[in-house]
Coordinates of C-alpha atoms in Angstrom, one line a residue:
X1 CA 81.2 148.3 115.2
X2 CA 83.0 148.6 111.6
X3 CA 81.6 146.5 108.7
X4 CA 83.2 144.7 106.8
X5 CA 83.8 146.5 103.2
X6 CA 82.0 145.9 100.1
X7 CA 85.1 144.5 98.0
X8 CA 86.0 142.1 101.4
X9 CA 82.4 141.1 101.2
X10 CA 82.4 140.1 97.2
X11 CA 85.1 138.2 97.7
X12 CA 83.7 136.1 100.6
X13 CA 80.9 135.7 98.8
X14 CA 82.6 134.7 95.3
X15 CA 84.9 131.8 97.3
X16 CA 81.4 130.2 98.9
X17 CA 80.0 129.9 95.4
X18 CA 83.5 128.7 94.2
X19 CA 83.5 126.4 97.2
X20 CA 79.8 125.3 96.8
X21 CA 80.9 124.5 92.6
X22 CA 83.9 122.9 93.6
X23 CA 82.1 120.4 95.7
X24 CA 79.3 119.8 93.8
X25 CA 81.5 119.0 90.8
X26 CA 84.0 116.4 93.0
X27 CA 80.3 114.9 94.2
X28 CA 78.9 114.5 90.8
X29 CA 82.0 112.6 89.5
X30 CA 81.7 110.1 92.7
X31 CA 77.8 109.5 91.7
X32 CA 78.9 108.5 88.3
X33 CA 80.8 105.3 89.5
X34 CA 79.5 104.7 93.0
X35 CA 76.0 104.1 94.8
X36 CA 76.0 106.7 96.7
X37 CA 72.9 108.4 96.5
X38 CA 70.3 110.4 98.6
X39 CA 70.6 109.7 102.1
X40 CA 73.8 107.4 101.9
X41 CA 75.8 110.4 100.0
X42 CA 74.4 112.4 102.8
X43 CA 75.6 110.5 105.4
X44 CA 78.8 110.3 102.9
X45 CA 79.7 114.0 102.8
X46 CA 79.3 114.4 106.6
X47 CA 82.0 112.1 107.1
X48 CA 84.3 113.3 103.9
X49 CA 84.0 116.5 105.6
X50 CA 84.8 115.6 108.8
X51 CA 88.0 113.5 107.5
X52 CA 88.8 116.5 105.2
X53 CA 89.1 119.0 108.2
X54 CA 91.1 116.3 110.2
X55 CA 93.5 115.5 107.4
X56 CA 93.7 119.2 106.6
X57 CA 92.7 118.8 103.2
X58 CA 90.1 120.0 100.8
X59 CA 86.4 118.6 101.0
X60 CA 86.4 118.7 97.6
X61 CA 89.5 116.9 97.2
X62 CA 89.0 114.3 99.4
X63 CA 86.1 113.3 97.5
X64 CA 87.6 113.4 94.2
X65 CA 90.4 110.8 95.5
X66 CA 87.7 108.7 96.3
X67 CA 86.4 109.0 93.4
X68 CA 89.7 108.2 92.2
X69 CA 89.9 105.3 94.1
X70 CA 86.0 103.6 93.3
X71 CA 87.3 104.0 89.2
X72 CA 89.8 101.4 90.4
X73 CA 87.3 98.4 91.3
X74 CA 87.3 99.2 95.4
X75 CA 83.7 99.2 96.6
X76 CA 82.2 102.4 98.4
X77 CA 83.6 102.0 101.8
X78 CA 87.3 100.8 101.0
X79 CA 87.6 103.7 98.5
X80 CA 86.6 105.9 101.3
X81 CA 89.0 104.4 103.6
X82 CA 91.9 104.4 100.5
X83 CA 91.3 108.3 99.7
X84 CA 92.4 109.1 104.1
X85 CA 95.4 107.0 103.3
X86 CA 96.3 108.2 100.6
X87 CA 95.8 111.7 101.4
X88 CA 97.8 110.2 104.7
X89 CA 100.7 110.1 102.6
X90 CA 100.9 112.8 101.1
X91 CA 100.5 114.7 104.4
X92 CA 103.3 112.9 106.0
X93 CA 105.5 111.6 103.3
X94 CA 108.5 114.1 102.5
X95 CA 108.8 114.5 99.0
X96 CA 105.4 113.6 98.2
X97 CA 103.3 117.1 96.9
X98 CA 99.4 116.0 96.1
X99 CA 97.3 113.6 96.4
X100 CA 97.2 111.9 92.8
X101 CA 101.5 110.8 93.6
X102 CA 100.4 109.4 96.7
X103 CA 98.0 107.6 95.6
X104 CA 99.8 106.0 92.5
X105 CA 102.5 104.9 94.9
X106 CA 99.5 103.2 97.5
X107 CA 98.1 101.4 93.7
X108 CA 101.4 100.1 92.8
X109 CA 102.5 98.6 96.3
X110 CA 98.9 97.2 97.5
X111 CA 98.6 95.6 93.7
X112 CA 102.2 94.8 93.5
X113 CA 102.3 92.7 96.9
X114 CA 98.4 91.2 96.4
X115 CA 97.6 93.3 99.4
X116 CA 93.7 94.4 100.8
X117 CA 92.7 97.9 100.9
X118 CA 92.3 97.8 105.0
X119 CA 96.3 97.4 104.8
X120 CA 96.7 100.4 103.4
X121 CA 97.5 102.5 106.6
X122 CA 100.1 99.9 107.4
X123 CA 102.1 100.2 104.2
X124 CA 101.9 103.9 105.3
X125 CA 103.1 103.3 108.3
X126 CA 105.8 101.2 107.2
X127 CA 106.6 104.1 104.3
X128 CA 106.5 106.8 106.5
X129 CA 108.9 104.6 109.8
X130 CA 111.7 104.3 107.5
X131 CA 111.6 107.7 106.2
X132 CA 111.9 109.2 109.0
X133 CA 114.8 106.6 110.9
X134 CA 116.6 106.0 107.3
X135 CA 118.8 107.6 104.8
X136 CA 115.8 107.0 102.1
X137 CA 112.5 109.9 101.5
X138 CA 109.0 108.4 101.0
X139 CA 109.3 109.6 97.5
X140 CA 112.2 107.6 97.4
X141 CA 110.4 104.6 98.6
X142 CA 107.0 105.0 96.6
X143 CA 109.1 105.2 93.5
X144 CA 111.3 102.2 94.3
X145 CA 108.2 99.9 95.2
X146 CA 106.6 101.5 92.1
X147 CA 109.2 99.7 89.7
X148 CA 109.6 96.7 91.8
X149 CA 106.8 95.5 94.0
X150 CA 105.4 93.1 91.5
X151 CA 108.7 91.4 90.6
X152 CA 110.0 91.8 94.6
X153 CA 106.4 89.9 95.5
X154 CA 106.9 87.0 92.7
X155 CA 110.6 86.4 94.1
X156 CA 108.9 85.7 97.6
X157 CA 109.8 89.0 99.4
X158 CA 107.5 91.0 101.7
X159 CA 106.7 94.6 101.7
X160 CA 109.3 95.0 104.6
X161 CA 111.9 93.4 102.9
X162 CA 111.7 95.7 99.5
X163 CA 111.8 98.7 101.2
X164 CA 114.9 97.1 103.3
X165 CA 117.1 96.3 100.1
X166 CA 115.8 99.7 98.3
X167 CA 116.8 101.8 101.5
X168 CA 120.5 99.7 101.7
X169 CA 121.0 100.4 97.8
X170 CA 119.6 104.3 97.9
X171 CA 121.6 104.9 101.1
X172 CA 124.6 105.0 98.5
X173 CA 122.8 105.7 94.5
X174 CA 120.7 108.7 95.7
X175 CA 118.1 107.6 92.8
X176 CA 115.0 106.1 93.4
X177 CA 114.2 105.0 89.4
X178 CA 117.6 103.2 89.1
X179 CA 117.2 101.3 92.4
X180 CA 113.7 100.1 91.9
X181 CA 114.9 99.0 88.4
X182 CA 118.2 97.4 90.0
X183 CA 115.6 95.3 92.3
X184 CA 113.5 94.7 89.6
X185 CA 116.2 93.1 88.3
X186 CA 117.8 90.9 90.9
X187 CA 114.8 89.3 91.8
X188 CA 114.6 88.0 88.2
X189 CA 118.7 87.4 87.5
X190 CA 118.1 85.3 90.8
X191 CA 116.0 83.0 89.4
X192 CA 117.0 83.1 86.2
X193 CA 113.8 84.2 84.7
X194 CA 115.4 85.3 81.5
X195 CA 111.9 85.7 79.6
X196 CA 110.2 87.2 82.3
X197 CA 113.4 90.3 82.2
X198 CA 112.8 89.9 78.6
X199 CA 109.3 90.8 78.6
X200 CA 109.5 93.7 81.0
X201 CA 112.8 94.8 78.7
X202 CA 115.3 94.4 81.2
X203 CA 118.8 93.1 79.2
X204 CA 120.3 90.2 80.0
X205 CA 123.6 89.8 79.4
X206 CA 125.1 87.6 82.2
X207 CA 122.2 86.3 82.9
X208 CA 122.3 82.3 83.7
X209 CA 120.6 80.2 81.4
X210 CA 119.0 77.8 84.1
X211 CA 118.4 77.8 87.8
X212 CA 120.7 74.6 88.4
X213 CA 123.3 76.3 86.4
X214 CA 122.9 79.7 88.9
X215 CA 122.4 77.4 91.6
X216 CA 125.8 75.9 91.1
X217 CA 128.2 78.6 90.1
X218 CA 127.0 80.8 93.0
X219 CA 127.5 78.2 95.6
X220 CA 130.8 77.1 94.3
X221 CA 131.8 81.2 94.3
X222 CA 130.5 82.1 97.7
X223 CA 128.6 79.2 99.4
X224 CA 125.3 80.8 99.3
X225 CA 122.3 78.3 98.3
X226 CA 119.3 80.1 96.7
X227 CA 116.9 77.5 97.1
X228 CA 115.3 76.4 100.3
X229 CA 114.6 73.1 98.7
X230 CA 114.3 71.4 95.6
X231 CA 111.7 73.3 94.9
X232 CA 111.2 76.7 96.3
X233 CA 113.4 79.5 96.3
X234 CA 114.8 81.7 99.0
X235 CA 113.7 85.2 99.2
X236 CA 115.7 88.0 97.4
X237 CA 116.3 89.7 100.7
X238 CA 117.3 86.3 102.1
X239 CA 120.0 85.2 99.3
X240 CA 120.9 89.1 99.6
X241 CA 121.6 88.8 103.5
X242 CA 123.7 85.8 103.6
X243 CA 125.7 86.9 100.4
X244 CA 126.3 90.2 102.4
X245 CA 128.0 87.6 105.3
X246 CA 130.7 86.3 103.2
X247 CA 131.1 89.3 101.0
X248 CA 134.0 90.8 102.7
X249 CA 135.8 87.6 101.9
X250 CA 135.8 87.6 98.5
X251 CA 138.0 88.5 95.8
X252 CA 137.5 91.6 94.2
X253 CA 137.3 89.2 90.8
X254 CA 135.0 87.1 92.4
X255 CA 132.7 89.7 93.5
X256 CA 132.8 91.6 90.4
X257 CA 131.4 88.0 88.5
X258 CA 128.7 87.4 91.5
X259 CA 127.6 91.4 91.3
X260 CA 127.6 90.6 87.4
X261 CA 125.6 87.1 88.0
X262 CA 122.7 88.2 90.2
X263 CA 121.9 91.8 88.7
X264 CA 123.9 92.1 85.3
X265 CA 126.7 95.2 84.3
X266 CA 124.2 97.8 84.3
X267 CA 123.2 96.8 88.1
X268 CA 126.4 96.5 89.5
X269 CA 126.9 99.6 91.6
X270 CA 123.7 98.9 93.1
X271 CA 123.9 95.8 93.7
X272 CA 127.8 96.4 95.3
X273 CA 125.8 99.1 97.6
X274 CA 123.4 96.4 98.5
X275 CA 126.1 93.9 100.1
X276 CA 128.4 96.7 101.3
X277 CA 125.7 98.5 103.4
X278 CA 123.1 95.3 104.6
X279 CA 123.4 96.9 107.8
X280 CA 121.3 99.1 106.5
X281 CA 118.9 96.8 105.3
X282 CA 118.5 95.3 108.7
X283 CA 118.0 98.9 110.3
X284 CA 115.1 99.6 107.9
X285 CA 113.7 96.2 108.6
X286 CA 113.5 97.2 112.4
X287 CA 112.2 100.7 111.8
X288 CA 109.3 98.5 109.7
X289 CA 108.8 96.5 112.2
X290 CA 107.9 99.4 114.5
X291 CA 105.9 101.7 112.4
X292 CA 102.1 101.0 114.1
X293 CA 100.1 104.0 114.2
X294 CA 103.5 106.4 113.6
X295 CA 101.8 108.1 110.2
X296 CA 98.7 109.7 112.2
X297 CA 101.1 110.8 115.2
X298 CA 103.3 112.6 112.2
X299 CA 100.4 113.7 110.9
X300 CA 99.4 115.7 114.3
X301 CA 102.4 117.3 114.1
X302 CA 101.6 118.6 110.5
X303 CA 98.1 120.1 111.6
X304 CA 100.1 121.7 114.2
X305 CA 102.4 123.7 111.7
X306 CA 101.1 126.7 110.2
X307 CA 100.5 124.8 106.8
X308 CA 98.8 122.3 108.5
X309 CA 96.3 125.0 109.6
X310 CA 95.6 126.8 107.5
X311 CA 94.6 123.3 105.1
X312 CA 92.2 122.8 107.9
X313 CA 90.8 126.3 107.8
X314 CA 90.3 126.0 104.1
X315 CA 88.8 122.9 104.4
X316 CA 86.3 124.5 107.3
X317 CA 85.6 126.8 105.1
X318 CA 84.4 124.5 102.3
X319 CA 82.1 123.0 105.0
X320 CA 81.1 126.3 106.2
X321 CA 80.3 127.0 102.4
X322 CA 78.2 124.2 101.6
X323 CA 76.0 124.7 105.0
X324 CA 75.5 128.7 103.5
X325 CA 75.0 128.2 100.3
X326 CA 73.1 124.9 98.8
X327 CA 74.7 123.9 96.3
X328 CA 70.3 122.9 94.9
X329 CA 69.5 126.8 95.1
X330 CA 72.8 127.4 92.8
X331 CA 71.8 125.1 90.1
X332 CA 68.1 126.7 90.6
X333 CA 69.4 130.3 90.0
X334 CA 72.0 128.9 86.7
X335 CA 69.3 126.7 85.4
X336 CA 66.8 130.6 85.8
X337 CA 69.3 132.4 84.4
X338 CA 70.2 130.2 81.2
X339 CA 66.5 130.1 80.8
X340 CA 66.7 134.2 80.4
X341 CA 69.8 134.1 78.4
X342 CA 68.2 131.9 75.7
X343 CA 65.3 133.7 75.8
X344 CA 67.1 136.8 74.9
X345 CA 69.2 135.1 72.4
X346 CA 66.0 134.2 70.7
X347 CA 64.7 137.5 70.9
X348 CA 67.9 138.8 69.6
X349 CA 67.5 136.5 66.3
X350 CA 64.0 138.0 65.5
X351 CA 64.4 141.1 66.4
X352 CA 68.1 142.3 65.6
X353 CA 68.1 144.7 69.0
X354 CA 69.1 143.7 72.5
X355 CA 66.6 143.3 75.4
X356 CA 68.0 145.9 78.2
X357 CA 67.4 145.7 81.9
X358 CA 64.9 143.1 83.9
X359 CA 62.0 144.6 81.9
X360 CA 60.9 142.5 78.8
X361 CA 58.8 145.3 77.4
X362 CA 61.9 147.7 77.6
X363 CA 64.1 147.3 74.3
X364 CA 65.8 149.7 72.2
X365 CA 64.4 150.5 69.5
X366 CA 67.0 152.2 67.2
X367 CA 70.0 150.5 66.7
X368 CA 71.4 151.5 63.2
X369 CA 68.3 150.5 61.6
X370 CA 66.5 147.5 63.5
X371 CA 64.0 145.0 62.1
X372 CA 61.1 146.1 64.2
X373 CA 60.9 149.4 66.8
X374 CA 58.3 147.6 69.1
X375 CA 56.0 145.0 70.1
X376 CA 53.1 143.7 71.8
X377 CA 52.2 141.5 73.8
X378 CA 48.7 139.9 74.0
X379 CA 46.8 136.6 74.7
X380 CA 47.2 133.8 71.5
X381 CA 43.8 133.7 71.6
X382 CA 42.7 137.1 70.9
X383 CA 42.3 138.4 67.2
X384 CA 46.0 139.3 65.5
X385 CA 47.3 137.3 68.3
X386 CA 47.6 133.8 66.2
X387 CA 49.2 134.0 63.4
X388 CA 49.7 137.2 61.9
X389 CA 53.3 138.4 61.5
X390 CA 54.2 134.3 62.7
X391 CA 57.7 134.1 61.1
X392 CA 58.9 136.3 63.3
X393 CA 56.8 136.0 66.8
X394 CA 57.3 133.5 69.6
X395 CA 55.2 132.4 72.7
X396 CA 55.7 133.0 76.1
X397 CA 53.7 131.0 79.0
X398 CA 52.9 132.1 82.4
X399 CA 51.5 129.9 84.9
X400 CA 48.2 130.9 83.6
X401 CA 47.8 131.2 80.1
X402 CA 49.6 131.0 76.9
X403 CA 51.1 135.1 75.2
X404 CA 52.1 136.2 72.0
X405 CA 54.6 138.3 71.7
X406 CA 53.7 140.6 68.4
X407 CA 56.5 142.9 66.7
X408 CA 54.5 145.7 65.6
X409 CA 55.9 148.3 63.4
X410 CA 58.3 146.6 61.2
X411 CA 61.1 148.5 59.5
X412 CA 61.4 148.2 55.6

């Protein structure tokens, strides 16, 4: 039976103890700022590397996104659950290349819309449903609910209808930064929250100066109400839709002041693309609507490509790794061997020649013209073995007793 060769063999064994250090590094950065610990970080890694190898992703990886994740406030088990989705993501989402993008995207949407770590797989779901139906990437869509989740949430829209309008408006822009900003926006200019634009330096120009005032001159231009009541407003989305009813009937002067009222100069193409193509809108609401479990049954799909498998073998071969080489016995032999180095260093400072070989009681003993050609080593408590030559001698225990090493022979 051949064998395998000696250079195939190095290099197997060089990636397990990468592997094994890879790990061990990911693991130490989650013990910093979680509890796992002893039999709960046991039970931990068994099931990081179970996810890892079904998400086709790194062991170590997955653990530093959870890591990631617990830096961020989430307690132990929803950073576990965040680091699959976000890894999720990235698997599925087109566009999206690691882990860290994915993840930002996930932070920005669950804090933006006030939204609990066990919906996470749904705004995946969501994400990935409209990517897939829709003219719109889910890079697209993480960067658009990047820029606008917070303001879309405080104008009373959902998750479904932010990703509606930014799918509607990137269907004709083709640029994710310029229609999260346009939503950003709109679901200020609607309200007339002129110091809250301000604040997040959006201009203003065109803005209204008070609600009743918007209120007013939209309904007297188009018949669209923004408020429900007295009180409350209507969603963006919802002013949006019914503005998007009456749009074709417009002037093109009237709809270049409403497209000016509700989003400013700067917004106006976007905002145009918004009421031209609602249609759209209402498609990606739809495709929303029916998004339950769609991300995993892409995600099959991707572990079926040859990408997709070969992530999984690497990530068995992390596991494989960690099960042949403890990651304990490498710190044991790094921890030996720093021991050695510094006891050679230290030798080296006395003695001016280099210890050769495994054999302490080897050295050379011309180089140039060294500071000793030899030594001894005896018991500390026999005579000469105390103190004479001291300055430049140094102990050495066994597990027994206590040794002097002695130069002997000291050059002028």
């Amino acid at each position: 039976t051949p064998k395998p060769s000696s250079a195939a063999s190095d290099v197997y064994k060089r990636q397990v103890y990468q592997n094994v250090v890879e790990i061990d590094t990911a693991v130490t950065e989650l013990r910093k700022v979680s509890e796992y610990a002893g039999k709960s970080l046991e039970e931990y890694m068994s099931r990081a590397s179970e996810q890892a190898q079904k998400l086709g992703v790194s062991i170590s990886d997955y653990v530093n996104s959870t890591a990631d994740w617990k830096r961020l406030g989430y307690s132990d088990e929803d950073a576990e659950n965040m680091a699959t989705y976000s890894t999720l993501l990235k698997n599925v989402g087109d566009g999206i290349d690691d882990v860290n993008t994915s993840s930002s995207y996930l932070i920005s949407t669950l804090q933006g819309f006030g939204l609990l770590a066990d919906q996470a797989e749904d705004v995946v779901n969501k994400i990935d449903a409209v990517a897939n139906t829709q003219p719109v990437t889910a890079k697209d869509l993480g960067e658009i609910l990047t820029r606008s989740s917070a303001a879309m949430s405080a104008a009373n829209n959902t998750l479904e209808e932010t990703i509606a309008l930014g799918t509607a408006a990137n269907a004709v822009i083709q640029d994710a930064d310029t229609v999260g900003t346009t939503l950003k926006s709109v679901s200020m200019y609607l309200r007339a929250a002129k110091s809250d634009a301000e604040n997040a330096g959006i201009e203003v120009d065109g803005m209204a100066n008070s609600v009743s005032e918007l209120r007013s001159e939209l309904k007297s231009l188009t018949g669209v109400d923004i408020m429900l009541d007295s009180k409350n407003f209507k969603s963006t989305y919802q002013i949006m839709k019914e503005l998007s009813q009456v749009w074709s009937g417009l002037s093109d002067v009237t709809q270049a002041n409403v497209t000016e009222m509700i989003g400013g100069k700067r917004n106006a193409n976007a905002v145009s693309a918004i009421l031209n193509n609602f249609s759209v809108a209402e498609s990606a609401m739809e495709s929303a609507a029916n998004s339950a479990n769609v991300a995993w049954a892409e995600n099959e799909k991707y572990l079926d490509s040859i990408q997709g498998r070969l992530n999984q073998l690497d990530a068995s071969f992390q596991a494989l790794s960690t099960d042949v080489l403890d990651s304990g016995l490498v710190k044991t032999v790094v921890s030996l061997a720093t021991g050695l180095t510094k006891a050679a260093d230290a030798m080296i400072k006395f003695t001016g020649a280099i210890p050769m070989g495994a054999g302490i009681a080897t050295f050379i003993t011309q180089l140039g013209k060294p500071k000793m050609t030899g030594f001894t080593i005896v018991p500390s408590n026999t005579p000469g073995g105390d103190t004479e030559q001291a300055r430049c001698s140094f102990y050495w225990r066994s597990a027994a007793r206590e040794y002097l090493v002695k130069p002997t022979n000291m050059a002028a």
